[in-house]
Short mmCIF file of C-alpha atoms and ligand atoms in Angstrom, two decimals:
data_model
loop_
_atom_site.label_atom_id
_atom_site.label_comp_id
_atom_site.label_asym_id
_atom_site.label_seq_id
_atom_site.Cartn_x
_atom_site.Cartn_y
_atom_site.Cartn_z
CA MET U 1 137.11 85.30 98.18
CA LYS U 2 136.28 84.94 94.52
CA ILE U 3 132.55 84.19 94.29
CA LEU U 4 130.63 83.31 91.13
CA MET U 5 126.83 83.58 91.20
CA THR U 6 125.15 81.38 88.60
CA THR U 7 121.56 82.38 88.01
CA SER U 8 118.74 82.46 85.49
CA GLU U 9 117.72 86.01 86.46
CA THR U 10 119.25 89.16 87.94
CA VAL U 11 117.84 92.65 88.44
CA PRO U 12 117.86 94.85 86.37
CA PHE U 13 118.42 92.56 83.37
CA ALA U 14 115.72 89.91 83.74
CA LYS U 15 113.23 89.26 86.53
CA THR U 16 110.25 87.04 87.15
CA GLY U 17 110.45 86.95 90.95
CA GLY U 18 112.33 87.64 94.18
CA LEU U 19 115.30 85.51 93.01
CA ALA U 20 116.40 88.29 90.64
CA ASP U 21 116.41 90.89 93.42
CA ALA U 22 118.17 88.59 95.84
CA VAL U 23 121.04 87.70 93.49
CA SER U 24 121.93 91.27 92.60
CA ALA U 25 121.48 92.63 96.14
CA LEU U 26 123.52 89.82 97.68
CA SER U 27 126.28 90.22 95.09
CA LEU U 28 126.54 93.95 95.74
CA ALA U 29 126.55 93.42 99.52
CA LEU U 30 129.30 90.78 99.25
CA ALA U 31 131.36 93.09 97.04
CA ARG U 32 131.01 95.81 99.67
CA LEU U 33 132.46 93.35 102.17
CA GLY U 34 135.52 93.17 99.92
CA HIS U 35 134.91 89.96 97.94
CA ALA U 36 135.42 89.62 94.18
CA VAL U 37 131.93 88.77 92.93
CA ARG U 38 130.85 87.94 89.39
CA ILE U 39 127.50 86.84 88.05
CA VAL U 40 126.75 84.68 85.04
CA MET U 41 123.30 84.48 83.44
CA PRO U 42 121.78 83.84 80.00
CA ARG U 43 121.48 86.71 77.52
CA TYR U 44 117.74 86.61 76.96
CA PHE U 45 116.15 88.31 74.00
CA CYS U 46 114.82 91.08 76.29
CA ILE U 47 118.39 92.11 77.21
CA ASP U 48 119.66 94.65 74.72
CA ARG U 49 122.97 93.38 73.31
CA THR U 50 123.98 96.80 72.07
CA LYS U 51 124.32 98.04 75.65
CA LEU U 52 126.74 95.24 76.54
CA GLU U 53 130.37 94.67 75.74
CA GLN U 54 131.26 91.53 73.77
CA LEU U 55 134.15 89.28 74.74
CA GLU U 56 136.37 88.27 71.90
CA GLY U 57 135.96 84.81 70.40
CA PRO U 58 133.30 82.13 70.81
CA LEU U 59 132.69 79.74 73.69
CA GLY U 60 132.38 76.01 72.96
CA VAL U 61 130.00 74.13 75.24
CA ARG U 62 129.60 70.35 75.22
CA VAL U 63 125.96 69.20 75.38
CA GLY U 64 124.70 65.75 74.47
CA GLY U 65 126.50 64.36 71.48
CA GLY U 66 127.94 67.62 70.21
CA GLU U 67 129.30 71.02 70.98
CA GLU U 68 127.38 74.30 70.81
CA TRP U 69 129.16 77.56 70.09
CA CYS U 70 127.97 80.73 71.78
CA ALA U 71 129.07 84.29 72.46
CA VAL U 72 129.73 86.02 75.76
CA TYR U 73 128.77 89.57 76.67
CA THR U 74 129.53 91.48 79.83
CA ALA U 75 128.43 94.56 81.78
CA GLU U 76 128.94 96.09 85.18
CA LEU U 77 126.09 95.65 87.65
CA ALA U 78 124.35 98.93 88.47
CA GLY U 79 124.93 99.95 92.06
CA SER U 80 128.50 98.61 92.08
CA THR U 81 131.20 100.60 93.79
CA LYS U 82 134.05 101.95 91.64
CA LYS U 83 136.60 100.24 93.85
CA ASN U 84 135.12 96.76 93.63
CA PRO U 85 132.54 96.45 90.85
CA VAL U 86 130.38 93.37 90.29
CA ARG U 87 130.70 92.12 86.72
CA VAL U 88 127.88 90.27 84.99
CA TYR U 89 128.57 87.82 82.15
CA PHE U 90 125.86 86.88 79.68
CA ILE U 91 125.88 83.61 77.78
CA ASP U 92 124.47 84.46 74.38
CA TYR U 93 123.01 81.70 72.27
CA GLU U 94 120.15 82.46 69.89
CA ARG U 95 118.80 78.94 69.70
CA PHE U 96 118.05 78.74 73.44
CA PHE U 97 117.66 82.30 74.64
CA GLY U 98 116.81 84.41 71.59
CA ARG U 99 113.07 84.27 72.15
CA ASP U 100 110.36 86.00 74.18
CA GLY U 101 110.05 84.81 77.76
CA ILE U 102 112.52 83.52 80.32
CA TYR U 103 111.14 80.10 81.24
CA GLY U 104 108.17 80.29 78.91
CA THR U 105 105.42 82.49 77.53
CA PRO U 106 101.73 82.74 78.51
CA ALA U 107 100.99 80.32 75.67
CA GLU U 108 103.82 77.94 76.62
CA PRO U 109 104.55 78.50 80.34
CA ASP U 110 107.40 75.95 80.49
CA PHE U 111 109.40 75.79 77.25
CA LEU U 112 109.65 72.22 75.99
CA ASP U 113 113.43 72.48 75.77
CA ASN U 114 114.02 74.01 79.24
CA ALA U 115 116.01 71.00 80.42
CA LEU U 116 118.33 71.38 77.42
CA ARG U 117 118.52 75.18 77.73
CA TYR U 118 119.64 75.11 81.35
CA THR U 119 121.87 72.07 80.96
CA PHE U 120 123.68 74.00 78.27
CA PHE U 121 123.86 77.10 80.45
CA SER U 122 125.17 75.19 83.48
CA ARG U 123 127.97 73.66 81.39
CA ALA U 124 128.76 77.05 79.88
CA VAL U 125 129.52 78.38 83.37
CA PHE U 126 132.70 76.29 83.57
CA GLN U 127 133.76 77.16 80.04
CA LEU U 128 133.32 80.83 80.83
CA CYS U 129 135.72 80.59 83.79
CA ARG U 130 138.29 78.94 81.52
CA LYS U 131 137.81 81.62 78.88
CA ILE U 132 138.27 84.55 81.25
CA ASN U 133 140.87 82.65 83.27
CA TRP U 134 139.06 83.42 86.52
CA TYR U 135 138.45 80.50 88.86
CA PRO U 136 136.15 81.09 91.82
CA HIS U 137 136.60 79.77 95.34
CA VAL U 138 132.82 79.51 95.64
CA ILE U 139 130.20 78.85 92.98
CA HIS U 140 126.83 79.91 94.35
CA SER U 141 123.85 78.64 92.33
CA HIS U 142 120.20 79.51 92.67
CA ASP U 143 117.09 77.37 92.18
CA TRP U 144 116.49 74.59 89.65
CA PRO U 145 117.76 76.38 86.49
CA THR U 146 121.37 76.33 87.71
CA ALA U 147 121.08 73.35 90.08
CA LEU U 148 123.17 71.34 87.59
CA VAL U 149 126.23 73.50 88.26
CA PRO U 150 127.06 71.82 91.62
CA VAL U 151 126.37 68.45 89.97
CA PHE U 152 128.83 69.14 87.16
CA LEU U 153 131.37 70.44 89.66
CA LYS U 154 131.15 67.30 91.77
CA TYR U 155 131.06 64.86 88.85
CA GLY U 156 133.73 65.80 86.36
CA GLU U 157 134.68 69.46 86.63
CA ARG U 158 136.34 69.47 90.05
CA ASN U 159 139.91 69.18 88.88
CA GLY U 160 142.72 71.42 87.66
CA PRO U 161 141.90 75.02 88.50
CA PHE U 162 138.51 73.99 89.95
CA ALA U 163 140.10 71.46 92.34
CA ASP U 164 139.42 73.58 95.42
CA THR U 165 136.19 75.21 94.31
CA VAL U 166 133.17 74.62 96.54
CA SER U 167 129.48 74.88 95.69
CA VAL U 168 126.50 76.41 97.46
CA LEU U 169 122.93 76.01 96.21
CA THR U 170 120.15 78.31 97.41
CA ILE U 171 116.50 77.28 97.22
CA HIS U 172 114.27 80.32 96.72
CA ASN U 173 111.06 78.32 96.31
CA LEU U 174 110.88 74.56 96.67
CA GLY U 175 107.65 74.51 94.68
CA TYR U 176 109.63 74.77 91.43
CA GLN U 177 112.05 71.90 90.82
CA GLY U 178 112.66 71.52 87.09
CA ILE U 179 111.20 68.04 86.55
CA TYR U 180 111.55 66.76 82.99
CA SER U 181 111.52 63.54 81.01
CA LYS U 182 114.67 61.55 81.67
CA ASN U 183 115.33 61.47 77.94
CA ASN U 184 116.90 64.87 78.59
CA TYR U 185 119.58 63.31 80.79
CA TYR U 186 121.53 62.60 77.62
CA TYR U 187 122.37 66.32 77.34
CA THR U 188 124.28 66.31 80.64
CA ASN U 189 127.00 63.99 79.27
CA LEU U 190 127.02 62.19 82.60
CA ASP U 191 127.14 58.39 82.88
CA TRP U 192 123.82 56.65 83.39
CA ASP U 193 124.80 55.23 86.78
CA LEU U 194 125.06 58.82 87.99
CA PHE U 195 121.39 59.32 87.18
CA TYR U 196 120.68 57.50 90.47
CA GLN U 197 123.89 58.22 92.34
CA ALA U 198 123.71 61.98 91.82
CA GLY U 199 120.03 62.06 92.74
CA PHE U 200 118.38 62.91 89.41
CA ASP U 201 115.77 60.13 89.63
CA ASP U 202 112.26 61.16 90.53
CA TRP U 203 109.63 58.52 89.77
CA ASN U 204 111.15 57.82 86.38
CA MET U 205 111.56 61.51 85.63
CA MET U 206 114.63 63.72 85.92
CA ASN U 207 114.56 66.27 88.76
CA LEU U 208 117.21 68.98 88.39
CA LEU U 209 116.76 70.59 91.79
CA LYS U 210 116.92 67.22 93.54
CA ALA U 211 120.24 66.42 91.84
CA GLY U 212 121.55 69.83 92.91
CA ILE U 213 120.42 69.24 96.49
CA CYS U 214 122.21 65.88 96.55
CA SER U 215 125.42 67.26 95.03
CA ALA U 216 126.06 70.79 96.37
CA ASP U 217 128.55 71.14 99.21
CA LYS U 218 126.17 73.39 101.13
CA LEU U 219 122.50 74.20 100.80
CA THR U 220 120.63 77.25 101.92
CA THR U 221 117.15 78.65 101.69
CA VAL U 222 115.88 82.16 102.22
CA SER U 223 114.70 82.05 105.83
CA PRO U 224 115.53 79.88 108.87
CA HIS U 225 111.88 78.93 109.47
CA TYR U 226 111.38 77.82 105.86
CA ALA U 227 114.52 75.67 106.18
CA GLU U 228 112.86 73.78 109.03
CA GLU U 229 109.49 73.55 107.28
CA THR U 230 110.92 72.17 104.06
CA LYS U 231 112.21 69.16 106.00
CA THR U 232 108.61 68.13 106.71
CA PRO U 233 106.17 66.43 104.32
CA ALA U 234 103.71 69.33 104.60
CA TYR U 235 106.13 71.81 103.01
CA GLY U 236 108.77 69.60 101.41
CA PHE U 237 107.16 69.18 97.96
CA ARG U 238 108.32 65.53 98.08
CA LEU U 239 111.95 66.56 98.68
CA ASP U 240 111.66 66.70 102.48
CA GLY U 241 113.38 63.30 102.80
CA VAL U 242 116.37 64.43 100.73
CA LEU U 243 116.57 67.65 102.70
CA ARG U 244 116.46 65.74 105.97
CA GLN U 245 119.31 63.59 104.72
CA ARG U 246 121.31 66.73 104.02
CA ALA U 247 120.18 68.55 107.17
CA GLY U 248 123.76 68.94 108.42
CA ASP U 249 124.64 71.00 105.34
CA TYR U 250 121.37 72.90 105.07
CA GLN U 251 120.48 76.21 106.71
CA GLY U 252 118.21 79.23 106.28
CA ILE U 253 119.67 82.69 105.76
CA ALA U 254 117.05 85.43 105.70
CA ASN U 255 116.84 87.64 102.62
CA GLY U 256 117.21 91.36 103.09
CA ILE U 257 115.31 94.08 101.25
CA ASP U 258 116.39 97.00 99.10
CA THR U 259 116.39 99.64 101.82
CA GLU U 260 116.97 102.42 99.29
CA VAL U 261 113.94 101.65 97.13
CA TRP U 262 111.77 100.86 100.16
CA ASP U 263 112.44 103.84 102.38
CA PRO U 264 109.50 105.92 103.65
CA GLN U 265 111.84 108.87 104.11
CA HIS U 266 112.80 109.04 100.43
CA ASP U 267 109.88 107.43 98.63
CA PRO U 268 108.85 109.37 95.50
CA TYR U 269 105.55 107.50 95.25
CA ILE U 270 104.00 108.68 98.52
CA PRO U 271 102.52 112.12 99.16
CA LEU U 272 104.45 112.93 102.33
CA PRO U 273 107.71 111.08 103.07
CA TYR U 274 108.08 110.24 106.75
CA THR U 275 110.30 108.79 109.45
CA ILE U 276 109.58 107.16 112.79
CA LYS U 277 109.13 110.68 114.23
CA ASN U 278 106.25 111.81 112.00
CA VAL U 279 104.90 108.43 110.99
CA GLN U 280 101.28 109.25 111.85
CA ILE U 281 101.22 112.36 109.63
CA GLY U 282 102.94 110.63 106.71
CA LYS U 283 100.71 107.60 106.87
CA ALA U 284 97.55 109.68 107.17
CA ALA U 285 98.42 111.52 103.94
CA ALA U 286 99.07 108.25 102.11
CA LYS U 287 95.85 106.73 103.48
CA GLU U 288 93.82 109.63 102.19
CA ALA U 289 95.49 109.29 98.78
CA ILE U 290 94.56 105.60 98.61
CA GLN U 291 90.98 106.23 99.70
CA LYS U 292 90.59 108.88 97.00
CA GLN U 293 92.33 106.87 94.29
CA PHE U 294 90.40 103.68 94.94
CA GLY U 295 87.01 105.35 95.49
CA LEU U 296 86.68 104.44 99.16
CA SER U 297 85.04 106.88 101.54
CA VAL U 298 87.68 109.30 102.82
CA ASN U 299 87.85 108.66 106.54
CA PRO U 300 91.04 108.79 108.63
CA ASP U 301 89.46 106.84 111.49
CA ILE U 302 88.52 103.59 109.80
CA PRO U 303 91.16 100.82 109.69
CA LEU U 304 92.47 100.20 106.18
CA ILE U 305 93.78 96.76 105.30
CA GLY U 306 96.09 96.53 102.28
CA MET U 307 97.27 93.64 100.17
CA VAL U 308 99.73 93.45 97.25
CA ASN U 309 100.31 90.01 95.88
CA ARG U 310 100.52 87.56 93.08
CA LEU U 311 97.08 85.97 93.09
CA THR U 312 98.16 82.35 93.31
CA ASP U 313 97.27 79.47 95.58
CA GLN U 314 100.54 79.94 97.49
CA LYS U 315 99.24 83.25 98.80
CA GLY U 316 96.05 81.90 100.42
CA ILE U 317 93.69 83.38 97.83
CA GLY U 318 91.21 80.50 98.09
CA GLU U 319 90.62 81.17 101.79
CA LEU U 320 90.23 84.89 101.07
CA PHE U 321 88.31 85.09 97.83
CA GLY U 322 87.01 81.55 97.15
CA PRO U 323 83.40 81.80 96.01
CA THR U 324 81.04 81.00 98.94
CA TYR U 325 83.78 80.02 101.41
CA GLY U 326 86.33 82.88 101.23
CA CYS U 327 86.24 85.23 104.23
CA VAL U 328 86.61 88.64 102.57
CA TRP U 329 82.91 89.06 101.89
CA SER U 330 81.94 88.51 105.54
CA LEU U 331 84.89 90.56 106.82
CA CYS U 332 83.84 93.58 104.80
CA GLN U 333 80.14 93.05 105.57
CA ASN U 334 80.48 92.58 109.34
CA ILE U 335 83.44 94.68 110.40
CA ALA U 336 83.96 98.45 110.27
CA MET U 337 87.03 98.41 108.05
CA GLN U 338 88.19 99.09 104.49
CA MET U 339 90.28 96.87 102.25
CA VAL U 340 92.36 97.51 99.11
CA VAL U 341 93.96 94.83 96.96
CA LEU U 342 96.54 95.14 94.20
CA GLY U 343 97.42 91.97 92.34
CA SER U 344 97.17 89.80 89.30
CA GLY U 345 97.15 86.08 88.75
CA GLU U 346 94.60 83.31 88.52
CA SER U 347 91.65 84.40 86.43
CA TRP U 348 88.92 83.00 88.72
CA CYS U 349 90.39 85.10 91.51
CA GLU U 350 90.65 88.27 89.44
CA HIS U 351 86.99 87.72 88.53
CA GLU U 352 85.91 87.29 92.18
CA ILE U 353 87.86 90.38 93.22
CA ARG U 354 86.19 92.48 90.53
CA ASN U 355 82.85 91.16 91.76
CA LEU U 356 83.57 92.06 95.38
CA SER U 357 84.76 95.52 94.31
CA ALA U 358 81.48 96.14 92.53
CA ARG U 359 79.31 94.91 95.39
CA LEU U 360 81.07 96.23 98.49
CA ALA U 361 81.58 99.91 99.28
CA ASN U 362 84.51 99.18 101.59
CA PHE U 363 86.43 96.81 99.30
CA LYS U 364 88.28 98.09 96.24
CA ALA U 365 90.92 96.54 94.04
CA GLN U 366 93.22 97.11 91.12
CA ILE U 367 94.04 94.14 88.96
CA GLY U 368 97.52 94.33 87.43
CA TYR U 369 101.13 95.04 88.35
CA ASP U 370 101.83 98.57 89.55
CA GLU U 371 105.02 99.51 91.37
CA LYS U 372 103.80 103.01 92.34
CA ILE U 373 100.53 101.86 93.85
CA SER U 374 102.30 99.11 95.75
CA HIS U 375 104.39 101.76 97.52
CA LEU U 376 101.29 103.81 98.29
CA ILE U 377 99.48 100.79 99.74
CA GLU U 378 102.49 99.92 101.90
CA ALA U 379 102.59 103.46 103.25
CA GLY U 380 98.89 104.26 103.61
CA SER U 381 97.44 101.03 105.00
CA ASP U 382 97.07 100.47 108.72
CA PHE U 383 97.49 96.73 108.30
CA PHE U 384 98.97 94.55 105.56
CA LEU U 385 97.47 91.10 105.00
CA MET U 386 99.56 88.05 103.95
CA PRO U 387 97.81 84.76 104.65
CA SER U 388 100.33 82.66 102.72
CA ARG U 389 100.09 78.88 102.44
CA TYR U 390 103.90 78.87 102.41
CA GLU U 391 106.36 81.75 102.17
CA PRO U 392 110.09 81.05 101.68
CA SER U 393 111.04 84.63 102.53
CA GLY U 394 108.33 87.15 101.70
CA LEU U 395 109.22 90.76 101.02
CA ASN U 396 106.01 92.63 101.62
CA GLN U 397 105.87 92.00 105.36
CA MET U 398 109.37 93.52 105.63
CA TYR U 399 108.34 96.54 103.54
CA SER U 400 105.28 96.88 105.80
CA LEU U 401 107.32 96.84 109.00
CA ARG U 402 109.66 99.47 107.57
CA TYR U 403 106.69 101.67 106.63
CA GLY U 404 104.97 101.39 110.03
CA THR U 405 102.20 99.23 108.59
CA ILE U 406 101.29 96.35 110.87
CA PRO U 407 101.40 92.95 109.14
CA ILE U 408 98.68 90.34 109.63
CA VAL U 409 100.36 87.12 108.56
CA ARG U 410 100.18 83.37 108.74
CA ASN U 411 102.80 81.88 111.05
CA THR U 412 104.92 80.31 108.31
CA GLY U 413 108.33 80.58 106.60
CA GLY U 414 109.94 83.99 106.41
CA LEU U 415 106.79 85.56 107.85
CA ALA U 416 107.36 83.69 111.11
CA ASP U 417 110.98 84.89 111.22
CA THR U 418 110.27 88.57 110.64
CA VAL U 419 106.98 89.23 112.45
CA GLU U 420 106.39 88.89 116.19
CA ASN U 421 102.83 88.22 117.32
CA PHE U 422 101.02 90.89 119.36
CA ASN U 423 100.97 90.10 123.06
CA GLN U 424 97.81 91.68 124.37
CA ASP U 425 99.01 91.57 127.99
CA THR U 426 102.36 93.28 127.53
CA GLY U 427 101.68 95.21 124.31
CA ALA U 428 104.81 93.67 122.73
CA GLY U 429 105.04 92.43 119.15
CA THR U 430 105.11 93.79 115.62
CA GLY U 431 102.11 92.12 113.97
CA PHE U 432 99.17 89.75 114.18
CA MET U 433 99.62 86.06 113.41
CA PHE U 434 97.58 82.90 112.97
CA ASP U 435 98.53 79.27 112.48
CA ASP U 436 95.82 77.56 110.44
CA LEU U 437 95.14 78.55 106.88
CA THR U 438 91.34 78.65 107.14
CA PRO U 439 88.85 81.40 106.28
CA GLN U 440 87.80 81.40 109.94
CA ALA U 441 91.35 81.94 111.23
CA ILE U 442 91.89 84.85 108.81
CA TYR U 443 88.52 86.33 109.80
CA ASN U 444 89.30 86.07 113.51
CA THR U 445 92.80 87.54 113.21
CA VAL U 446 91.73 90.47 111.04
CA GLY U 447 88.91 90.98 113.56
CA TRP U 448 91.46 90.97 116.38
CA ALA U 449 93.63 93.56 114.61
CA VAL U 450 90.62 95.80 113.95
CA TRP U 451 89.60 95.45 117.60
CA ALA U 452 93.09 96.57 118.62
CA TYR U 453 92.82 99.51 116.21
CA TYR U 454 89.74 100.76 118.01
CA ASN U 455 90.72 99.74 121.55
CA ARG U 456 94.53 99.54 121.85
CA ARG U 457 95.82 102.51 119.88
CA SER U 458 98.88 103.05 122.08
CA SER U 459 99.92 99.40 121.70
CA LEU U 460 99.61 99.69 117.93
CA ALA U 461 101.76 102.84 117.93
CA ALA U 462 104.44 100.98 119.92
CA MET U 463 104.24 98.05 117.50
CA GLN U 464 104.71 100.39 114.53
CA LYS U 465 107.82 101.86 116.08
CA ALA U 466 109.25 98.44 116.96
CA GLY U 467 108.76 97.31 113.35
CA MET U 468 110.31 100.45 111.87
CA LYS U 469 113.49 99.92 113.89
CA HIS U 470 114.22 96.49 112.41
CA ASP U 471 117.36 96.10 110.29
CA PHE U 472 116.43 94.35 107.04
CA SER U 473 119.54 95.37 105.11
CA TRP U 474 121.38 92.87 102.91
CA LYS U 475 124.62 93.49 104.80
CA LYS U 476 123.51 91.21 107.62
CA SER U 477 122.57 88.39 105.22
CA ALA U 478 125.79 88.82 103.22
CA GLN U 479 127.82 88.43 106.40
CA GLN U 480 126.08 85.14 107.12
CA TYR U 481 126.83 83.88 103.60
CA GLU U 482 130.44 84.95 104.10
CA VAL U 483 130.66 82.79 107.24
CA LEU U 484 129.11 79.88 105.35
CA TYR U 485 131.52 80.20 102.38
CA LYS U 486 134.52 80.29 104.71
CA ALA U 487 133.36 77.26 106.67
CA THR U 488 132.76 75.31 103.44
CA LEU U 489 136.18 76.19 102.06
CA ALA U 490 137.86 75.28 105.33
CA ARG U 491 136.24 71.84 105.38
CA THR U 492 137.24 70.72 101.92
P1 LIG W 501 106.76 86.24 95.73
O1 LIG W 501 108.22 86.34 95.36
O2 LIG W 501 106.33 84.88 96.19
O3 LIG W 501 105.83 86.81 94.70
P2 LIG W 501 107.39 88.21 97.74
O4 LIG W 501 106.59 88.84 98.85
O5 LIG W 501 108.69 87.60 98.14
O6 LIG W 501 106.47 87.14 97.03
O7 LIG W 501 107.70 89.28 96.62
C1 LIG W 501 106.72 89.81 95.80
C2 LIG W 501 107.17 91.15 95.28
O8 LIG W 501 106.40 91.48 94.12
C3 LIG W 501 106.95 92.25 96.26
O9 LIG W 501 107.95 93.22 96.09
C4 LIG W 501 105.59 92.81 95.86
O10 LIG W 501 105.39 94.13 96.26
C5 LIG W 501 105.66 92.67 94.36
N1 LIG W 501 104.34 92.54 93.75
C6 LIG W 501 103.56 91.44 93.67
N2 LIG W 501 102.43 91.70 92.99
C7 LIG W 501 102.48 93.00 92.64
C8 LIG W 501 101.61 93.88 91.91
N3 LIG W 501 100.45 93.46 91.41
N4 LIG W 501 102.01 95.15 91.71
C9 LIG W 501 103.18 95.59 92.22
N5 LIG W 501 104.05 94.82 92.90
C10 LIG W 501 103.71 93.54 93.12
#
């Protein structure tokens, strides 16, 4: 099949979140299955043009009342095979993408012209195919920035060489929908009656993701459990009704992880690489390194709880670190354990974490983003804590399982799909889980895990091994997408 990924970010060119990793890993995995995969994304200012190859001639893209003229660059995606490389195309247009930031900057988190920027980009996708004379069987779009692509395909573009093209839209996080003033609808060049018919309307605003959800042939999200949750008001961010309407075309396909970067056997950031056979020795060395680096007392026999996260409400930081009600203070005061946190995000939370670090001997933290330390924490912790409010896929719990670190997670989204709760009677399971996002539930579950550390060591060792045997490779996910693409093509 010829598959075109349309995306606002792809590793290694531009990344703000898991979407960028998923698009490049999925594309490479599909190419390895023999499909012809290409990716199209904007050429942001941070992407060095001199390292790319320029296509000859300009590309004319109709937006609003006029036509914008842009350039196209291309490069091969790193990690491609020689036999079947994945090619990336970059839409280059100074006015929209020649600036710092992808969706915004710290001073302007959501650029005022984002609706126009991504409307332009979504139209450019079709012009690019015409220019390179390459027409995909499947156009696979990701999140709100390219949610207009399936809309344009359904309303206007599906003719001529696109007559048999089908569209798939993947939701990586329903919390971000691209909601803008409906004045921007003008840029789409669609008739006004389609504003309602195609599903743009959202309380007198224009919702790009909603229009994409209403128009794509098939919809996916990044874990089966999250697919179910998003059809309920508690997790649906007001789109649960639309998703229920489209339930027959909507499914969850779990993300994989980069098993080369996250491999305890070949990890350059840990003191002693290890496998399932010498996991205790490898983890002990990493634990000691963390204790030394973070200024915790060096003690192999005290349970160490690690956390690496964006410090945002989605991750349950209120219940952990909220002044007066968060549970971390009492956990560290009452229980014989240590805790390390790596993260950055909301400033109140960074402030509280610094405070706790200064006042507690068994709690230490590093504020900031640090790839190396995140590997060390994954390897050296006994437990990894993720009390997320919602979690479409979640990567860290998968890294933890692969590194023999037992996750303590809330029973939600991708966490629920990848972790199995400890059964105290049989010793089965791969982690510790709780349902309610409350400080008390986190306290009790961490307490339960620490109890098991001191009293059920053999069960924990079995859990570690069970987790390390899991297959989290992208090949499995790519095969599921392949089945979905084929079924969609067969139906139309
Ligand atoms: P989300 O995409 O919602 O942030 P995920 O668990 O899916 O959550 O992915 C987060 C990724 O970002 C993980 O690979 C995690 O290790 C990494 N990460 C988050 N914060 C930091 C940090 N401060 N330093 C290093 N890596 C981080």
